[in-house]
Amino acid sequence: MSGQQDTYQQLLPQLFRLEYTKMTAVLCRHFGLKHLAVAEDIASEAFLQATHTWAHKGIPENPTAWLYTVAKNKARDYLKHEQIFEQKVSPQLQANNQVSYPDFDFTEKQIADSQLAMIFAVCDPVNPPAAQIALALQILCGFSITTISHAFLSPAETIKKRLQRARSQLREQNFQVSNLTPEVLATRLPAVHTTLYLLFNEGYFSSGANQVIRQDLCGEALRLALILTTNERTDTPATKALIALFCYQSSRLEARLNDSGEQILFEQQDTSRWNQELIVKGHQYFIDACTGNELSRYHLEAGIAYWHTTVDNPDKWKHILSLYNELIIISYSPVTALNRTFAFAKVYGNKAGIEEALKLRLDNNSYYHSLLGYLYSDAIETAIYHYQKALALTNSEPEKHTIQKEINRLQGL
């Protein structure tokens, strides 16, 4: 029994991450965003029932189908007991000439359509862009308030209030998830792109204390981005560039960690562990992204990622620096500035790189001090000083371990 219990306790969190937001999206397609909390409660109750049932009766043959069946039954029970269908949903459906009882269909197509509609509904211009993205990260991607606060570099309490205001606005607007016009798709697509970009970045550079990479989040971002290609109005050059970026970056995930889960720096990675299938897929989407005149930040970042997947090209870092020079103009961020400085040092040498880095004055940034530690490799005491500063500024245990290894190496330990 203990082994069975361990199995379901490991399986449920994985299923929750994969299926909870899908379940909520389909339910909201029927209830509307005004009843978002109801949809979330029903989805949560399905997983709660699984916790109790699977502990005593074991894991069903098809756990995912079991969860969706329970959610469907709970949704129907809710409509029956609370009389929402007769009092609220039915008049609205009649107004739209849809009078049939809602069929909570959890097929793959229905889930994909609902998630596509859901993310565009959540990215409502009634809310500020930052609130749209935070809300989409929470509702569609299942992010906690803490994780979202890391993504925005904002206090958790600030994010909590932002989400409360945004949810209130959505309820008042009562936008119907099933009703997406071409105008809505066009105006909200940039916020959707940003949401998926942040989701992928959270996986690629996890803010969690115990994980430096969360491949599950990277995979989820890529999956959701691919859903955008199913609609001709969202299958844009920027969408394809974003997918290319995800493919290139994902191709190197396995090489970024050793067998002990320790981070491996780019220059030390075993290139034979790069996923060539994903690189080829990235090439395909990048070529398609460059067929028009559009140049987005995702085109530039995909170009940078492309050059990172190339091997033994003498002009590699010159191309990367050139792309960073363009990117920093249209989309500045401290991370972009630091990455550009690294590329600058690869082209012009560490001394010139140090001069560029010191101009940034990012004294409270752990990556800033890690970069200076790397660039001061010929001045051991100064390098150790900056690595120690980086060590004190990061909350990531894997990152601390990597930095400490560099300090030990410099100290000859």
mmCIF file of C-alpha atoms in Angstrom:
data_model
loop_
_atom_site.group_PDB
_atom_site.id
_atom_site.type_symbol
_atom_site.label_atom_id
_atom_site.label_comp_id
_atom_site.label_asym_id
_atom_site.label_seq_id
_atom_site.Cartn_x
_atom_site.Cartn_y
_atom_site.Cartn_z
ATOM 1 C CA MET A 1 0.000 0.000 0.000
ATOM 2 C CA SER A 2 2.872 2.358 0.803
ATOM 3 C CA GLY A 3 4.326 1.942 -2.694
ATOM 4 C CA GLN A 4 0.925 2.584 -4.277
ATOM 5 C CA GLN A 5 0.477 5.669 -2.085
ATOM 6 C CA ASP A 6 3.883 7.014 -3.103
ATOM 7 C CA THR A 7 2.960 6.484 -6.756
ATOM 8 C CA TYR A 8 -0.287 8.448 -6.642
ATOM 9 C CA GLN A 9 1.333 11.197 -4.572
ATOM 10 C CA GLN A 10 3.937 11.582 -7.312
ATOM 11 C CA LEU A 11 1.408 11.355 -10.155
ATOM 12 C CA LEU A 12 -1.190 13.830 -8.893
ATOM 13 C CA PRO A 13 1.035 16.942 -8.820
ATOM 14 C CA GLN A 14 2.151 16.154 -12.376
ATOM 15 C CA LEU A 15 -1.441 15.726 -13.550
ATOM 16 C CA PHE A 16 -2.486 18.873 -11.709
ATOM 17 C CA ARG A 17 0.126 20.908 -13.566
ATOM 18 C CA LEU A 18 -0.792 19.400 -16.929
ATOM 19 C CA GLU A 19 -4.585 19.177 -16.688
ATOM 20 C CA TYR A 20 -5.891 21.722 -14.164
ATOM 21 C CA THR A 21 -5.623 24.753 -16.437
ATOM 22 C CA LYS A 22 -7.022 22.786 -19.401
ATOM 23 C CA MET A 23 -9.983 21.747 -17.288
ATOM 24 C CA THR A 24 -10.573 25.319 -16.135
ATOM 25 C CA ALA A 25 -10.423 26.647 -19.716
ATOM 26 C CA VAL A 26 -13.069 24.208 -20.973
ATOM 27 C CA LEU A 27 -15.351 24.951 -18.013
ATOM 28 C CA CYS A 28 -14.970 28.701 -18.543
ATOM 29 C CA ARG A 29 -15.914 28.222 -22.180
ATOM 30 C CA HIS A 30 -19.356 27.257 -20.864
ATOM 31 C CA PHE A 31 -19.655 29.311 -17.679
ATOM 32 C CA GLY A 32 -17.999 32.501 -18.914
ATOM 33 C CA LEU A 33 -15.258 34.435 -17.120
ATOM 34 C CA LYS A 34 -17.845 35.881 -14.756
ATOM 35 C CA HIS A 35 -17.908 32.446 -13.138
ATOM 36 C CA LEU A 36 -14.148 31.838 -13.314
ATOM 37 C CA ALA A 37 -13.972 31.069 -9.600
ATOM 38 C CA VAL A 38 -16.652 28.385 -10.032
ATOM 39 C CA ALA A 39 -14.658 26.742 -12.830
ATOM 40 C CA GLU A 40 -11.495 26.789 -10.725
ATOM 41 C CA ASP A 41 -13.336 25.340 -7.727
ATOM 42 C CA ILE A 42 -14.799 22.479 -9.786
ATOM 43 C CA ALA A 43 -11.371 21.648 -11.233
ATOM 44 C CA SER A 44 -9.831 21.753 -7.745
ATOM 45 C CA GLU A 45 -12.565 19.503 -6.344
ATOM 46 C CA ALA A 46 -11.860 16.914 -9.048
ATOM 47 C CA PHE A 47 -8.240 16.686 -7.914
ATOM 48 C CA LEU A 48 -9.262 16.663 -4.255
ATOM 49 C CA GLN A 49 -11.555 13.710 -4.920
ATOM 50 C CA ALA A 50 -8.698 11.943 -6.695
ATOM 51 C CA THR A 51 -6.540 12.392 -3.601
ATOM 52 C CA HIS A 52 -9.088 10.615 -1.397
ATOM 53 C CA THR A 53 -10.219 7.970 -3.902
ATOM 54 C CA TRP A 54 -6.855 6.935 -5.285
ATOM 55 C CA ALA A 55 -5.388 6.622 -1.781
ATOM 56 C CA HIS A 56 -7.938 3.893 -0.936
ATOM 57 C CA LYS A 57 -8.810 2.294 -4.277
ATOM 58 C CA GLY A 58 -5.595 2.805 -6.215
ATOM 59 C CA ILE A 59 -4.843 4.686 -9.432
ATOM 60 C CA PRO A 60 -7.426 4.123 -12.198
ATOM 61 C CA GLU A 61 -6.392 2.660 -15.548
ATOM 62 C CA ASN A 62 -6.697 6.079 -17.238
ATOM 63 C CA PRO A 63 -6.085 8.747 -14.543
ATOM 64 C CA THR A 64 -6.577 11.709 -16.895
ATOM 65 C CA ALA A 65 -9.908 10.431 -18.232
ATOM 66 C CA TRP A 66 -10.979 9.723 -14.638
ATOM 67 C CA LEU A 67 -10.280 13.325 -13.641
ATOM 68 C CA TYR A 68 -12.200 14.756 -16.598
ATOM 69 C CA THR A 69 -15.178 12.496 -15.896
ATOM 70 C CA VAL A 70 -15.277 13.668 -12.295
ATOM 71 C CA ALA A 71 -14.981 17.315 -13.382
ATOM 72 C CA LYS A 72 -17.795 16.851 -15.918
ATOM 73 C CA ASN A 73 -20.049 15.286 -13.277
ATOM 74 C CA LYS A 74 -19.271 17.988 -10.744
ATOM 75 C CA ALA A 75 -19.992 20.707 -13.305
ATOM 76 C CA ARG A 76 -23.371 19.178 -14.105
ATOM 77 C CA ASP A 77 -24.151 18.760 -10.410
ATOM 78 C CA TYR A 78 -23.268 22.391 -9.835
ATOM 79 C CA LEU A 79 -25.576 23.566 -12.594
ATOM 80 C CA LYS A 80 -28.350 21.401 -11.206
ATOM 81 C CA HIS A 81 -28.008 22.254 -7.525
ATOM 82 C CA GLU A 82 -27.284 25.949 -7.902
ATOM 83 C CA GLN A 83 -29.721 26.353 -10.804
ATOM 84 C CA ILE A 84 -27.170 28.493 -12.646
ATOM 85 C CA PHE A 85 -28.141 26.979 -15.967
ATOM 86 C CA GLU A 86 -31.790 27.988 -15.672
ATOM 87 C CA GLN A 87 -31.207 31.350 -14.026
ATOM 88 C CA LYS A 88 -28.027 32.667 -15.658
ATOM 89 C CA VAL A 89 -26.589 30.514 -18.406
ATOM 90 C CA SER A 90 -29.777 29.534 -20.219
ATOM 91 C CA PRO A 91 -31.066 33.082 -20.961
ATOM 92 C CA GLN A 92 -27.650 34.001 -22.294
ATOM 93 C CA LEU A 93 -27.518 30.933 -24.523
ATOM 94 C CA GLN A 94 -31.029 31.631 -25.766
ATOM 95 C CA ALA A 95 -29.949 35.151 -26.694
ATOM 96 C CA ASN A 96 -27.255 33.570 -28.856
ATOM 97 C CA ASN A 97 -29.653 30.962 -30.307
ATOM 98 C CA GLN A 98 -27.892 28.209 -28.352
ATOM 99 C CA VAL A 99 -30.447 26.455 -26.216
ATOM 100 C CA SER A 100 -28.940 22.986 -25.811
ATOM 101 C CA TYR A 101 -27.678 21.777 -22.457
ATOM 102 C CA PRO A 102 -23.923 22.376 -22.281
ATOM 103 C CA ASP A 103 -21.832 19.349 -23.120
ATOM 104 C CA PHE A 104 -18.606 19.473 -21.140
ATOM 105 C CA ASP A 105 -16.493 17.972 -23.895
ATOM 106 C CA PHE A 106 -12.881 17.354 -22.885
ATOM 107 C CA THR A 107 -11.603 16.195 -26.265
ATOM 108 C CA GLU A 108 -8.156 17.298 -27.383
ATOM 109 C CA LYS A 109 -9.583 19.785 -29.912
ATOM 110 C CA GLN A 110 -12.015 21.260 -27.393
ATOM 111 C CA ILE A 111 -9.232 21.691 -24.862
ATOM 112 C CA ALA A 112 -6.942 23.353 -27.427
ATOM 113 C CA ASP A 113 -9.709 25.672 -28.664
ATOM 114 C CA SER A 114 -10.702 26.548 -25.106
ATOM 115 C CA GLN A 115 -7.149 27.316 -24.069
ATOM 116 C CA LEU A 116 -6.589 29.471 -27.142
ATOM 117 C CA ALA A 117 -9.807 31.359 -26.413
ATOM 118 C CA MET A 118 -9.046 31.539 -22.685
ATOM 119 C CA ILE A 119 -5.651 33.180 -23.003
ATOM 120 C CA PHE A 120 -7.009 35.815 -25.373
ATOM 121 C CA ALA A 121 -9.953 36.432 -23.058
ATOM 122 C CA VAL A 122 -7.672 36.885 -20.071
ATOM 123 C CA CYS A 123 -5.445 39.304 -22.017
ATOM 124 C CA ASP A 124 -8.258 41.879 -21.999
ATOM 125 C CA PRO A 125 -7.182 45.497 -22.652
ATOM 126 C CA VAL A 126 -9.515 46.577 -19.836
ATOM 127 C CA ASN A 127 -6.559 45.603 -17.629
ATOM 128 C CA PRO A 128 -3.038 47.073 -17.918
ATOM 129 C CA PRO A 129 -0.568 44.876 -19.869
ATOM 130 C CA ALA A 130 1.294 43.773 -16.720
ATOM 131 C CA ALA A 131 -1.990 42.684 -15.114
ATOM 132 C CA GLN A 132 -3.058 40.834 -18.271
ATOM 133 C CA ILE A 133 0.151 38.843 -18.295
ATOM 134 C CA ALA A 134 0.095 38.100 -14.553
ATOM 135 C CA LEU A 135 -3.498 36.915 -14.778
ATOM 136 C CA ALA A 136 -2.816 34.697 -17.769
ATOM 137 C CA LEU A 137 0.198 33.189 -16.025
ATOM 138 C CA GLN A 138 -1.951 32.336 -13.024
ATOM 139 C CA ILE A 139 -5.116 31.114 -14.763
ATOM 140 C CA LEU A 140 -3.832 29.460 -17.915
ATOM 141 C CA CYS A 141 -0.385 28.347 -16.786
ATOM 142 C CA GLY A 142 -1.041 27.640 -13.111
ATOM 143 C CA PHE A 143 1.672 29.936 -11.734
ATOM 144 C CA SER A 144 1.669 30.728 -8.030
ATOM 145 C CA ILE A 145 1.740 34.332 -6.847
ATOM 146 C CA THR A 146 5.331 33.815 -5.676
ATOM 147 C CA THR A 147 6.459 32.591 -9.105
ATOM 148 C CA ILE A 148 4.717 35.474 -10.867
ATOM 149 C CA SER A 149 6.343 37.951 -8.486
ATOM 150 C CA HIS A 150 9.749 36.525 -9.471
ATOM 151 C CA ALA A 151 8.884 36.841 -13.163
ATOM 152 C CA PHE A 152 7.971 40.515 -12.707
ATOM 153 C CA LEU A 153 10.648 41.217 -10.088
ATOM 154 C CA SER A 154 7.838 42.623 -7.900
ATOM 155 C CA PRO A 155 6.803 41.944 -4.278
ATOM 156 C CA ALA A 156 4.304 39.099 -3.881
ATOM 157 C CA GLU A 157 1.808 41.411 -2.173
ATOM 158 C CA THR A 158 1.899 43.758 -5.170
ATOM 159 C CA ILE A 159 1.184 40.856 -7.523
ATOM 160 C CA LYS A 160 -1.631 39.606 -5.278
ATOM 161 C CA LYS A 161 -3.397 42.994 -5.371
ATOM 162 C CA ARG A 162 -2.822 43.275 -9.119
ATOM 163 C CA LEU A 163 -4.442 39.894 -9.663
ATOM 164 C CA GLN A 164 -7.404 40.759 -7.443
ATOM 165 C CA ARG A 165 -8.063 43.946 -9.404
ATOM 166 C CA ALA A 166 -7.664 42.161 -12.738
ATOM 167 C CA ARG A 167 -10.056 39.364 -11.752
ATOM 168 C CA SER A 168 -12.600 41.949 -10.654
ATOM 169 C CA GLN A 169 -12.351 43.691 -14.022
ATOM 170 C CA LEU A 170 -12.862 40.394 -15.844
ATOM 171 C CA ARG A 171 -15.997 39.634 -13.835
ATOM 172 C CA GLU A 172 -17.440 43.052 -14.597
ATOM 173 C CA GLN A 173 -16.681 42.753 -18.314
ATOM 174 C CA ASN A 174 -18.160 39.215 -18.410
ATOM 175 C CA PHE A 175 -16.282 38.482 -21.637
ATOM 176 C CA GLN A 176 -17.434 35.231 -23.244
ATOM 177 C CA VAL A 177 -14.516 32.883 -23.860
ATOM 178 C CA SER A 178 -16.240 31.390 -26.901
ATOM 179 C CA ASN A 179 -16.576 34.750 -28.684
ATOM 180 C CA LEU A 180 -13.267 35.884 -30.178
ATOM 181 C CA THR A 181 -13.359 38.351 -33.066
ATOM 182 C CA PRO A 182 -10.466 39.053 -35.472
ATOM 183 C CA GLU A 183 -10.072 42.473 -33.799
ATOM 184 C CA VAL A 184 -9.689 40.889 -30.367
ATOM 185 C CA LEU A 185 -7.116 38.417 -31.676
ATOM 186 C CA ALA A 186 -5.060 41.182 -33.316
ATOM 187 C CA THR A 187 -5.034 43.583 -30.349
ATOM 188 C CA ARG A 188 -4.281 40.980 -27.698
ATOM 189 C CA LEU A 189 -1.702 38.839 -29.492
ATOM 190 C CA PRO A 190 1.335 40.848 -28.224
ATOM 191 C CA ALA A 191 0.285 40.269 -24.599
ATOM 192 C CA VAL A 192 -0.182 36.565 -25.344
ATOM 193 C CA HIS A 193 3.319 36.388 -26.837
ATOM 194 C CA THR A 194 4.763 38.068 -23.746
ATOM 195 C CA THR A 195 2.940 35.672 -21.443
ATOM 196 C CA LEU A 196 4.326 32.609 -23.204
ATOM 197 C CA TYR A 197 7.786 34.201 -23.292
ATOM 198 C CA LEU A 198 7.713 34.712 -19.515
ATOM 199 C CA LEU A 199 6.441 31.182 -18.998
ATOM 200 C CA PHE A 200 9.321 29.734 -21.008
ATOM 201 C CA ASN A 201 11.877 31.921 -19.230
ATOM 202 C CA GLU A 202 10.604 30.772 -15.847
ATOM 203 C CA GLY A 203 11.342 27.229 -16.952
ATOM 204 C CA TYR A 204 14.677 28.019 -18.578
ATOM 205 C CA PHE A 205 15.937 30.095 -15.632
ATOM 206 C CA SER A 206 13.758 28.892 -12.768
ATOM 207 C CA SER A 207 13.270 31.327 -9.895
ATOM 208 C CA GLY A 208 12.712 28.400 -7.547
ATOM 209 C CA ALA A 209 15.227 27.892 -4.779
ATOM 210 C CA ASN A 210 15.914 24.232 -5.604
ATOM 211 C CA GLN A 211 15.685 24.082 -9.400
ATOM 212 C CA VAL A 212 17.696 25.938 -11.997
ATOM 213 C CA ILE A 213 15.684 24.471 -14.899
ATOM 214 C CA ARG A 214 12.031 23.398 -15.112
ATOM 215 C CA GLN A 215 11.684 21.555 -18.389
ATOM 216 C CA ASP A 216 7.968 21.061 -17.762
ATOM 217 C CA LEU A 217 7.332 24.814 -17.993
ATOM 218 C CA CYS A 218 9.439 25.107 -21.147
ATOM 219 C CA GLY A 219 7.419 22.305 -22.699
ATOM 220 C CA GLU A 220 4.143 23.946 -21.655
ATOM 221 C CA ALA A 221 5.174 27.275 -23.214
ATOM 222 C CA LEU A 222 6.075 25.552 -26.477
ATOM 223 C CA ARG A 223 2.810 23.577 -26.468
ATOM 224 C CA LEU A 224 0.719 26.714 -25.955
ATOM 225 C CA ALA A 225 2.682 28.615 -28.612
ATOM 226 C CA LEU A 226 2.022 25.827 -31.102
ATOM 227 C CA ILE A 227 -1.723 26.209 -30.395
ATOM 228 C CA LEU A 228 -1.439 29.730 -31.808
ATOM 229 C CA THR A 229 -0.458 28.254 -35.171
ATOM 230 C CA THR A 230 -3.847 26.497 -35.433
ATOM 231 C CA ASN A 231 -5.553 29.835 -36.165
ATOM 232 C CA GLU A 232 -4.545 31.762 -39.286
ATOM 233 C CA ARG A 233 -4.953 35.106 -37.466
ATOM 234 C CA THR A 234 -2.547 34.126 -34.676
ATOM 235 C CA ASP A 235 -0.127 32.170 -36.875
ATOM 236 C CA THR A 236 1.994 35.279 -37.475
ATOM 237 C CA PRO A 237 5.728 35.763 -38.166
ATOM 238 C CA ALA A 238 6.210 36.820 -34.523
ATOM 239 C CA THR A 239 4.460 33.634 -33.356
ATOM 240 C CA LYS A 240 6.736 31.520 -35.548
ATOM 241 C CA ALA A 241 9.814 33.405 -34.328
ATOM 242 C CA LEU A 242 8.749 32.786 -30.731
ATOM 243 C CA ILE A 243 8.365 29.065 -31.435
ATOM 244 C CA ALA A 244 11.778 28.989 -33.127
ATOM 245 C CA LEU A 245 13.286 30.631 -30.043
ATOM 246 C CA PHE A 246 11.670 28.030 -27.773
ATOM 247 C CA CYS A 247 12.926 25.182 -29.972
ATOM 248 C CA TYR A 248 16.508 26.449 -30.077
ATOM 249 C CA GLN A 249 16.627 27.069 -26.342
ATOM 250 C CA SER A 250 14.941 23.770 -25.498
ATOM 251 C CA SER A 251 17.443 21.889 -27.640
ATOM 252 C CA ARG A 252 20.170 22.631 -25.077
ATOM 253 C CA LEU A 253 18.226 21.865 -21.889
ATOM 254 C CA GLU A 254 19.659 18.371 -21.395
ATOM 255 C CA ALA A 255 23.205 19.695 -21.754
ATOM 256 C CA ARG A 256 22.717 22.425 -19.131
ATOM 257 C CA LEU A 257 22.696 19.977 -16.208
ATOM 258 C CA ASN A 258 24.979 17.084 -15.306
ATOM 259 C CA ASP A 259 23.824 13.752 -13.886
ATOM 260 C CA SER A 260 23.852 15.245 -10.385
ATOM 261 C CA GLY A 261 21.554 18.087 -11.387
ATOM 262 C CA GLU A 262 24.342 20.655 -11.290
ATOM 263 C CA GLN A 263 24.365 23.524 -13.785
ATOM 264 C CA ILE A 264 26.835 23.341 -16.690
ATOM 265 C CA LEU A 265 27.910 26.665 -18.169
ATOM 266 C CA PHE A 266 27.484 27.147 -21.927
ATOM 267 C CA GLU A 267 31.160 26.839 -22.819
ATOM 268 C CA GLN A 268 31.418 23.565 -20.893
ATOM 269 C CA GLN A 269 28.357 21.877 -22.402
ATOM 270 C CA ASP A 270 28.628 18.589 -24.273
ATOM 271 C CA THR A 271 27.236 19.543 -27.697
ATOM 272 C CA SER A 272 26.475 15.888 -28.457
ATOM 273 C CA ARG A 273 23.668 16.167 -25.896
ATOM 274 C CA TRP A 274 21.957 18.970 -27.843
ATOM 275 C CA ASN A 275 18.641 17.846 -29.301
ATOM 276 C CA GLN A 276 19.167 18.025 -33.062
ATOM 277 C CA GLU A 277 15.495 17.319 -33.768
ATOM 278 C CA LEU A 278 14.486 20.471 -31.904
ATOM 279 C CA ILE A 279 17.214 22.467 -33.657
ATOM 280 C CA VAL A 280 15.889 21.375 -37.058
ATOM 281 C CA LYS A 281 12.363 22.235 -35.941
ATOM 282 C CA GLY A 282 13.648 25.646 -34.868
ATOM 283 C CA HIS A 283 15.200 26.153 -38.311
ATOM 284 C CA GLN A 284 11.859 25.404 -39.981
ATOM 285 C CA TYR A 285 9.910 27.891 -37.872
ATOM 286 C CA PHE A 286 12.644 30.541 -38.119
ATOM 287 C CA ILE A 287 12.684 30.341 -41.926
ATOM 288 C CA ASP A 288 8.895 30.709 -41.986
ATOM 289 C CA ALA A 289 9.121 33.640 -39.542
ATOM 290 C CA CYS A 290 11.457 35.541 -41.847
ATOM 291 C CA THR A 291 9.331 35.383 -44.999
ATOM 292 C CA GLY A 292 7.751 38.833 -44.429
ATOM 293 C CA ASN A 293 8.963 42.286 -43.392
ATOM 294 C CA GLU A 294 8.126 41.963 -39.684
ATOM 295 C CA LEU A 295 11.040 42.190 -37.225
ATOM 296 C CA SER A 296 10.068 41.552 -33.611
ATOM 297 C CA ARG A 297 12.167 41.045 -30.510
ATOM 298 C CA TYR A 298 11.436 37.335 -30.937
ATOM 299 C CA HIS A 299 13.078 37.349 -34.367
ATOM 300 C CA LEU A 300 16.221 38.848 -32.832
ATOM 301 C CA GLU A 301 16.231 36.475 -29.848
ATOM 302 C CA ALA A 302 15.594 33.493 -32.111
ATOM 303 C CA GLY A 303 18.565 34.622 -34.209
ATOM 304 C CA ILE A 304 20.743 34.798 -31.106
ATOM 305 C CA ALA A 305 19.576 31.347 -30.020
ATOM 306 C CA TYR A 306 20.263 30.017 -33.516
ATOM 307 C CA TRP A 307 23.888 31.146 -33.368
ATOM 308 C CA HIS A 308 24.242 29.566 -29.936
ATOM 309 C CA THR A 309 23.377 26.195 -31.496
ATOM 310 C CA THR A 310 26.090 26.512 -34.131
ATOM 311 C CA VAL A 311 29.514 24.983 -33.520
ATOM 312 C CA ASP A 312 32.981 26.044 -34.732
ATOM 313 C CA ASN A 313 31.922 29.191 -36.585
ATOM 314 C CA PRO A 314 34.649 31.843 -36.171
ATOM 315 C CA ASP A 315 32.173 34.721 -36.650
ATOM 316 C CA LYS A 316 29.570 33.300 -34.269
ATOM 317 C CA TRP A 317 29.980 35.855 -31.477
ATOM 318 C CA LYS A 318 30.134 38.779 -33.888
ATOM 319 C CA HIS A 319 26.717 37.782 -35.216
ATOM 320 C CA ILE A 320 25.376 37.343 -31.686
ATOM 321 C CA LEU A 321 26.693 40.762 -30.597
ATOM 322 C CA SER A 322 25.180 42.422 -33.664
ATOM 323 C CA LEU A 323 21.776 40.955 -32.836
ATOM 324 C CA TYR A 324 22.067 42.018 -29.182
ATOM 325 C CA ASN A 325 22.889 45.561 -30.338
ATOM 326 C CA GLU A 326 19.548 45.628 -32.171
ATOM 327 C CA LEU A 327 17.631 43.886 -29.396
ATOM 328 C CA ILE A 328 18.778 46.226 -26.652
ATOM 329 C CA ILE A 329 17.381 49.185 -28.623
ATOM 330 C CA ILE A 330 13.880 47.798 -29.070
ATOM 331 C CA SER A 331 13.591 45.820 -25.823
ATOM 332 C CA TYR A 332 16.018 46.826 -23.067
ATOM 333 C CA SER A 333 16.271 44.801 -19.877
ATOM 334 C CA PRO A 334 19.091 44.166 -17.389
ATOM 335 C CA VAL A 335 19.296 40.536 -18.543
ATOM 336 C CA THR A 336 19.632 41.610 -22.178
ATOM 337 C CA ALA A 337 22.313 44.134 -21.223
ATOM 338 C CA LEU A 338 24.285 41.492 -19.312
ATOM 339 C CA ASN A 339 24.008 38.963 -22.131
ATOM 340 C CA ARG A 340 25.121 41.593 -24.624
ATOM 341 C CA THR A 341 28.136 42.376 -22.413
ATOM 342 C CA PHE A 342 29.123 38.705 -22.375
ATOM 343 C CA ALA A 343 28.957 38.630 -26.182
ATOM 344 C CA PHE A 344 30.908 41.917 -26.319
ATOM 345 C CA ALA A 345 33.669 40.328 -24.224
ATOM 346 C CA LYS A 346 33.778 37.288 -26.508
ATOM 347 C CA VAL A 347 34.404 39.589 -29.471
ATOM 348 C CA TYR A 348 36.661 42.268 -27.937
ATOM 349 C CA GLY A 349 38.184 40.523 -24.940
ATOM 350 C CA ASN A 350 37.578 40.441 -21.189
ATOM 351 C CA LYS A 351 39.145 43.844 -20.469
ATOM 352 C CA ALA A 352 36.770 45.602 -22.848
ATOM 353 C CA GLY A 353 33.943 43.455 -21.471
ATOM 354 C CA ILE A 354 34.684 44.638 -17.917
ATOM 355 C CA GLU A 355 34.471 48.260 -19.017
ATOM 356 C CA GLU A 356 31.083 47.589 -20.613
ATOM 357 C CA ALA A 357 29.822 45.669 -17.567
ATOM 358 C CA LEU A 358 30.792 48.385 -15.075
ATOM 359 C CA LYS A 359 28.694 50.896 -17.023
ATOM 360 C CA LEU A 360 25.577 48.891 -16.166
ATOM 361 C CA ARG A 361 25.869 49.463 -12.392
ATOM 362 C CA LEU A 362 23.678 46.471 -11.541
ATOM 363 C CA ASP A 363 25.191 46.057 -8.088
ATOM 364 C CA ASN A 364 22.190 44.187 -6.651
ATOM 365 C CA ASN A 365 22.049 41.638 -9.465
ATOM 366 C CA SER A 366 23.658 38.233 -8.879
ATOM 367 C CA TYR A 367 24.183 37.645 -12.636
ATOM 368 C CA TYR A 368 26.023 40.964 -12.869
ATOM 369 C CA HIS A 369 28.562 39.868 -10.259
ATOM 370 C CA SER A 370 28.819 36.365 -11.741
ATOM 371 C CA LEU A 371 29.657 37.936 -15.088
ATOM 372 C CA LEU A 372 32.303 40.184 -13.514
ATOM 373 C CA GLY A 373 33.704 37.153 -11.702
ATOM 374 C CA TYR A 374 34.045 35.412 -15.045
ATOM 375 C CA LEU A 375 35.570 38.453 -16.771
ATOM 376 C CA TYR A 376 38.112 39.050 -13.974
ATOM 377 C CA SER A 377 39.512 35.527 -14.407
ATOM 378 C CA ASP A 378 43.080 36.903 -14.556
ATOM 379 C CA ALA A 379 42.626 38.870 -11.314
ATOM 380 C CA ILE A 380 41.810 36.071 -8.883
ATOM 381 C CA GLU A 381 41.054 38.167 -5.788
ATOM 382 C CA THR A 382 38.728 40.494 -7.686
ATOM 383 C CA ALA A 383 37.021 37.535 -9.357
ATOM 384 C CA ILE A 384 36.466 35.852 -5.989
ATOM 385 C CA TYR A 385 35.065 39.102 -4.572
ATOM 386 C CA HIS A 386 32.422 39.305 -7.301
ATOM 387 C CA TYR A 387 31.544 35.620 -7.087
ATOM 388 C CA GLN A 388 31.040 36.026 -3.343
ATOM 389 C CA LYS A 389 28.758 38.997 -4.008
ATOM 390 C CA ALA A 390 26.798 36.872 -6.490
ATOM 391 C CA LEU A 391 26.597 34.082 -3.926
ATOM 392 C CA ALA A 392 25.049 36.413 -1.373
ATOM 393 C CA LEU A 393 22.491 37.795 -3.838
ATOM 394 C CA THR A 394 21.011 34.575 -5.255
ATOM 395 C CA ASN A 395 18.325 32.414 -3.651
ATOM 396 C CA SER A 396 18.850 29.507 -6.042
ATOM 397 C CA GLU A 397 20.603 26.559 -4.411
ATOM 398 C CA PRO A 398 21.856 25.095 -7.733
ATOM 399 C CA GLU A 399 23.209 28.521 -8.702
ATOM 400 C CA LYS A 400 24.910 28.878 -5.310
ATOM 401 C CA HIS A 401 26.525 25.495 -5.827
ATOM 402 C CA THR A 402 27.827 26.519 -9.281
ATOM 403 C CA ILE A 403 29.213 29.813 -7.974
ATOM 404 C CA GLN A 404 30.858 28.122 -4.999
ATOM 405 C CA LYS A 405 32.572 25.666 -7.351
ATOM 406 C CA GLU A 406 34.078 28.618 -9.235
ATOM 407 C CA ILE A 407 35.247 30.189 -5.974
ATOM 408 C CA ASN A 408 36.812 26.887 -4.880
ATOM 409 C CA ARG A 409 38.538 26.542 -8.244
ATOM 410 C CA LEU A 410 40.005 30.037 -8.017
ATOM 411 C CA GLN A 411 41.153 29.339 -4.462
ATOM 412 C CA GLY A 412 42.786 26.112 -5.568
ATOM 413 C CA LEU A 413 40.543 23.981 -3.366
#
